[in-house]
Amino acid sequence: QKEVEQNSGPLSVPEGAIASLNCTYSDRGSQSFFWYRQYSGKSPELIMSIYSNGDKEDGRFTAQLNKASQYVSLLIRDSQPSDSATYLCAVSSGGSYIPTFGRGTSLIVHP
Amino acid sequence: NAGVTQTPKFRILKIGQSMTLQCTQDMNHNYMYWYRQDPGMGLKLIYYSVGAGITDKGEVPNGYNVSRSTTEDFPLRLELAAPSQTSVYFCASSTAGVGANEKLFFGSGTQLSVL
């Protein structure tokens, strides 16, 4: 069974700090990695996808992938209260297009 | 551009009743999915479809059925509702297979309570 593990949190950071969210996965055949943000009572929305080892930056967000360690992370720089949400890590095997989701990490950014 | 539309938004069922959750997308996506989300948990895949006429079971299919007669529609049927089916249900469609980047588009969800 493919598993995606996340610390449920909550992770609490002050406004302006860097938030670091982590995710590990069990399937070594995984090829596609995603971070979805879900506000309370809302549906998930994609914020980052990464397919190759290393870092991928998009604005204040950086996704980091290490396939050898089966580890993917999301860094949020200059965290804002509006970043407070649950962040879901999702992983899919090459060509399957069927993502497996982790349980999510709750992030709280306090002023 | 409506995206993925789910109905109803809320529903209360009695044990043993049946119902259909409707899902339609207007983006011509081949891949569609049904997930459930229990409090504090991630998304669990119920069923998915890779195109009209093709469906397959996900991680938690028991107690559910699906059909995919058109590209646009992917209804989820609950037969003999049980309290364990109390959850939030999300329908999604995907850009899978179109270009290099996969992305799931989610509907707004259905809050279902079985009492």
Tab-separated table of C-alpha atoms in Angstrom:
chain	number	residue	atom	x	y	z
A	1	GLN	CA	0.000	0.000	0.000
A	2	LYS	CA	1.374	3.379	-1.005
A	3	GLU	CA	1.690	5.695	1.958
A	4	VAL	CA	2.281	9.400	2.275
A	5	GLU	CA	3.177	10.630	5.746
A	6	GLN	CA	2.870	14.146	7.137
A	7	ASN	CA	3.008	15.552	10.632
A	8	SER	CA	-0.544	16.725	11.339
A	9	GLY	CA	0.678	19.695	13.399
A	10	PRO	CA	-0.412	22.312	14.024
A	11	LEU	CA	2.727	24.114	12.977
A	12	SER	CA	2.659	27.621	14.419
A	13	VAL	CA	4.969	30.328	13.065
A	14	PRO	CA	5.075	34.105	13.502
A	15	GLU	CA	4.241	36.388	10.616
A	16	GLY	CA	7.285	36.960	8.405
A	17	ALA	CA	8.992	33.690	9.361
A	18	ILE	CA	9.770	30.704	7.164
A	19	ALA	CA	7.344	27.789	7.486
A	20	SER	CA	8.758	24.359	6.681
A	21	LEU	CA	6.368	21.520	5.870
A	22	ASN	CA	7.584	17.977	5.378
A	23	CYS	CA	6.336	14.823	3.705
A	24	THR	CA	7.702	11.307	3.232
A	25	TYR	CA	6.404	8.626	0.882
A	26	SER	CA	6.775	4.868	0.663
A	27	ASP	CA	6.599	4.097	-3.074
A	28	ARG	CA	10.029	4.345	-4.697
A	29	GLY	CA	8.330	4.405	-8.108
A	30	SER	CA	6.731	7.766	-7.372
A	31	GLN	CA	7.413	10.345	-10.042
A	32	SER	CA	5.080	13.269	-9.410
A	33	PHE	CA	4.806	15.308	-6.220
A	34	PHE	CA	2.315	17.980	-5.288
A	35	TRP	CA	1.413	20.397	-2.535
A	36	TYR	CA	-2.218	21.395	-2.179
A	37	ARG	CA	-3.512	24.086	0.164
A	38	GLN	CA	-6.898	23.659	1.804
A	39	TYR	CA	-8.579	26.417	3.751
A	40	SER	CA	-11.059	25.365	6.413
A	41	GLY	CA	-14.349	24.304	4.835
A	42	LYS	CA	-13.004	24.667	1.312
A	43	SER	CA	-11.679	22.339	-1.364
A	44	PRO	CA	-7.947	21.762	-1.987
A	45	GLU	CA	-6.113	23.860	-4.554
A	46	LEU	CA	-2.758	23.096	-6.145
A	47	ILE	CA	0.051	25.449	-5.166
A	48	MET	CA	3.181	23.555	-6.226
A	49	SER	CA	4.176	20.531	-8.277
A	50	ILE	CA	7.664	19.075	-8.604
A	51	TYR	CA	8.968	16.212	-10.724
A	52	SER	CA	12.787	16.350	-10.438
A	53	ASN	CA	15.228	16.240	-7.560
A	54	GLY	CA	16.184	19.625	-6.186
A	55	ASP	CA	14.351	22.859	-5.565
A	56	LYS	CA	11.537	24.564	-7.433
A	57	GLU	CA	10.624	28.124	-6.530
A	58	ASP	CA	7.406	30.008	-7.219
A	59	GLY	CA	7.103	33.342	-5.475
A	60	ARG	CA	7.222	32.788	-1.716
A	61	PHE	CA	6.934	29.010	-2.123
A	62	THR	CA	9.784	26.551	-2.635
A	63	ALA	CA	9.260	22.826	-3.107
A	64	GLN	CA	12.199	20.529	-2.407
A	65	LEU	CA	12.443	16.924	-3.582
A	66	ASN	CA	14.912	14.213	-2.584
A	67	LYS	CA	13.937	10.921	-4.240
A	68	ALA	CA	16.808	8.981	-2.646
A	69	SER	CA	15.465	9.863	0.808
A	70	GLN	CA	11.810	9.690	-0.368
A	71	TYR	CA	11.243	13.130	1.028
A	72	VAL	CA	9.509	16.229	-0.251
A	73	SER	CA	9.119	19.545	1.539
A	74	LEU	CA	7.479	22.908	1.106
A	75	LEU	CA	9.009	26.147	2.360
A	76	ILE	CA	6.901	29.266	2.694
A	77	ARG	CA	8.956	32.428	3.054
A	78	ASP	CA	7.659	35.609	4.667
A	79	SER	CA	4.654	33.721	6.040
A	80	GLN	CA	1.404	35.679	6.197
A	81	PRO	CA	-1.735	35.074	8.273
A	82	SER	CA	-3.475	34.325	4.959
A	83	ASP	CA	-1.190	31.287	4.609
A	84	SER	CA	-2.943	29.686	7.593
A	85	ALA	CA	-4.454	26.523	6.148
A	86	THR	CA	-3.907	22.777	5.880
A	87	TYR	CA	-1.236	21.732	3.405
A	88	LEU	CA	-1.720	18.364	1.739
A	89	CYS	CA	1.166	16.463	0.195
A	90	ALA	CA	0.230	14.224	-2.749
A	91	VAL	CA	2.303	11.703	-4.661
A	92	SER	CA	1.640	9.683	-7.807
A	93	SER	CA	3.565	6.992	-9.630
A	94	GLY	CA	4.892	7.633	-13.089
A	95	GLY	CA	2.083	7.595	-15.634
A	96	SER	CA	-0.634	6.580	-13.164
A	97	TYR	CA	-2.104	10.046	-12.577
A	98	ILE	CA	-3.712	8.703	-9.410
A	99	PRO	CA	-2.350	10.785	-6.526
A	100	THR	CA	-2.196	9.457	-2.967
A	101	PHE	CA	-2.670	12.157	-0.347
A	102	GLY	CA	-1.170	12.572	3.088
A	103	ARG	CA	-3.335	13.602	6.036
A	104	GLY	CA	-2.139	17.194	5.793
A	105	THR	CA	-0.272	19.597	8.075
A	106	SER	CA	-2.163	22.438	9.693
A	107	LEU	CA	-0.225	25.715	9.516
A	108	ILE	CA	-1.049	28.669	11.723
A	109	VAL	CA	0.653	32.000	11.044
A	110	HIS	CA	0.122	34.385	13.941
A	111	PRO	CA	0.578	38.169	13.710
B	1	ASN	CA	-16.127	28.734	-16.782
B	2	ALA	CA	-17.756	26.525	-14.108
B	3	GLY	CA	-14.937	23.966	-13.621
B	4	VAL	CA	-16.095	21.032	-11.452
B	5	THR	CA	-19.632	21.266	-10.103
B	6	GLN	CA	-20.875	19.044	-7.286
B	7	THR	CA	-24.372	18.731	-5.933
B	8	PRO	CA	-25.757	18.724	-3.306
B	9	LYS	CA	-23.555	20.742	-0.903
B	10	PHE	CA	-25.128	19.219	2.195
B	11	ARG	CA	-27.229	16.131	2.814
B	12	ILE	CA	-28.482	14.175	5.792
B	13	LEU	CA	-29.394	10.541	5.227
B	14	LYS	CA	-30.956	7.957	7.443
B	15	ILE	CA	-29.232	4.590	7.836
B	16	GLY	CA	-30.151	2.349	4.915
B	17	GLN	CA	-31.171	5.134	2.533
B	18	SER	CA	-29.535	5.587	-0.850
B	19	MET	CA	-28.481	8.668	-2.763
B	20	THR	CA	-26.429	9.874	-5.711
B	21	LEU	CA	-23.831	12.611	-5.516
B	22	GLN	CA	-23.637	14.430	-8.809
B	23	CYS	CA	-20.411	15.683	-10.393
B	24	THR	CA	-19.916	17.379	-13.732
B	25	GLN	CA	-16.927	19.128	-15.305
B	26	ASP	CA	-16.744	21.371	-18.350
B	27	MET	CA	-12.982	21.223	-18.984
B	28	ASN	CA	-13.031	18.094	-21.191
B	29	HIS	CA	-10.791	16.235	-18.743
B	30	ASN	CA	-10.495	12.486	-19.187
B	31	TYR	CA	-9.537	11.688	-15.591
B	32	MET	CA	-12.097	12.084	-12.826
B	33	TYR	CA	-11.983	11.041	-9.173
B	34	TRP	CA	-14.073	10.720	-6.062
B	35	TYR	CA	-12.358	11.273	-2.713
B	36	ARG	CA	-13.690	11.317	0.829
B	37	GLN	CA	-12.173	13.341	3.641
B	38	ASP	CA	-12.802	12.538	7.276
B	39	PRO	CA	-12.028	15.168	9.969
B	40	GLY	CA	-8.295	15.706	10.401
B	41	MET	CA	-7.521	13.234	7.672
B	42	GLY	CA	-6.314	13.479	4.123
B	43	LEU	CA	-8.194	12.477	1.023
B	44	LYS	CA	-9.007	8.821	0.482
B	45	LEU	CA	-9.683	7.701	-3.103
B	46	ILE	CA	-13.031	5.956	-3.569
B	47	TYR	CA	-13.228	5.478	-7.347
B	48	TYR	CA	-11.646	6.984	-10.398
B	49	SER	CA	-12.197	7.040	-14.144
B	50	VAL	CA	-9.727	7.475	-16.983
B	51	GLY	CA	-12.399	8.173	-19.568
B	52	ALA	CA	-15.995	7.606	-20.541
B	53	GLY	CA	-17.016	4.000	-19.940
B	54	ILE	CA	-13.956	3.185	-17.797
B	55	THR	CA	-13.978	3.158	-14.005
B	56	ASP	CA	-11.835	1.531	-11.338
B	57	LYS	CA	-11.755	1.116	-7.584
B	58	GLY	CA	-9.617	3.227	-5.343
B	59	GLU	CA	-8.561	2.661	-1.746
B	60	VAL	CA	-12.017	2.696	-0.094
B	61	PRO	CA	-14.679	1.580	-2.634
B	62	ASN	CA	-16.925	-0.534	-0.388
B	63	GLY	CA	-20.475	0.791	-0.171
B	64	TYR	CA	-20.157	2.961	-3.282
B	65	ASN	CA	-20.718	2.656	-7.012
B	66	VAL	CA	-19.913	4.895	-9.952
B	67	SER	CA	-20.618	5.210	-13.644
B	68	ARG	CA	-19.081	7.309	-16.394
B	69	SER	CA	-21.351	7.434	-19.444
B	70	THR	CA	-20.014	10.786	-20.671
B	71	THR	CA	-16.751	12.714	-20.371
B	72	GLU	CA	-18.509	15.405	-18.339
B	73	ASP	CA	-20.377	13.422	-15.678
B	74	PHE	CA	-19.164	11.107	-12.912
B	75	PRO	CA	-21.908	10.409	-10.349
B	76	LEU	CA	-21.225	8.542	-7.091
B	77	ARG	CA	-23.946	6.249	-5.766
B	78	LEU	CA	-24.290	5.323	-2.094
B	79	GLU	CA	-26.386	2.242	-1.481
B	80	LEU	CA	-27.635	1.389	2.014
B	81	ALA	CA	-26.002	4.347	3.760
B	82	ALA	CA	-24.100	3.621	6.987
B	83	PRO	CA	-22.795	5.990	9.706
B	84	SER	CA	-19.234	5.163	8.546
B	85	GLN	CA	-20.026	7.002	5.312
B	86	THR	CA	-20.422	10.292	7.146
B	87	SER	CA	-17.741	12.428	5.524
B	88	VAL	CA	-16.983	15.239	3.102
B	89	TYR	CA	-16.930	14.031	-0.484
B	90	PHE	CA	-14.885	15.726	-3.176
B	91	CYS	CA	-15.116	15.154	-6.888
B	92	ALA	CA	-12.112	16.144	-8.976
B	93	SER	CA	-10.955	16.139	-12.559
B	94	SER	CA	-7.404	16.260	-13.830
B	95	THR	CA	-5.235	17.546	-16.619
B	96	ALA	CA	-3.509	14.156	-16.464
B	97	GLY	CA	-2.052	13.096	-19.777
B	98	VAL	CA	-2.367	16.573	-21.258
B	99	GLY	CA	1.018	18.230	-21.333
B	100	ALA	CA	3.693	17.795	-18.688
B	101	ASN	CA	1.918	19.028	-15.584
B	102	GLU	CA	-0.803	17.190	-13.695
B	103	LYS	CA	-3.286	19.225	-11.709
B	104	LEU	CA	-6.446	18.193	-9.924
B	105	PHE	CA	-9.399	20.563	-10.013
B	106	PHE	CA	-11.770	19.967	-7.129
B	107	GLY	CA	-15.455	20.587	-6.735
B	108	SER	CA	-16.691	22.465	-3.681
B	109	GLY	CA	-17.510	19.273	-1.790
B	110	THR	CA	-20.560	17.556	-0.327
B	111	GLN	CA	-20.987	17.323	3.446
B	112	LEU	CA	-22.852	14.063	4.082
B	113	SER	CA	-24.158	12.919	7.443
B	114	VAL	CA	-25.690	9.478	7.970
B	115	LEU	CA	-27.766	9.238	11.132
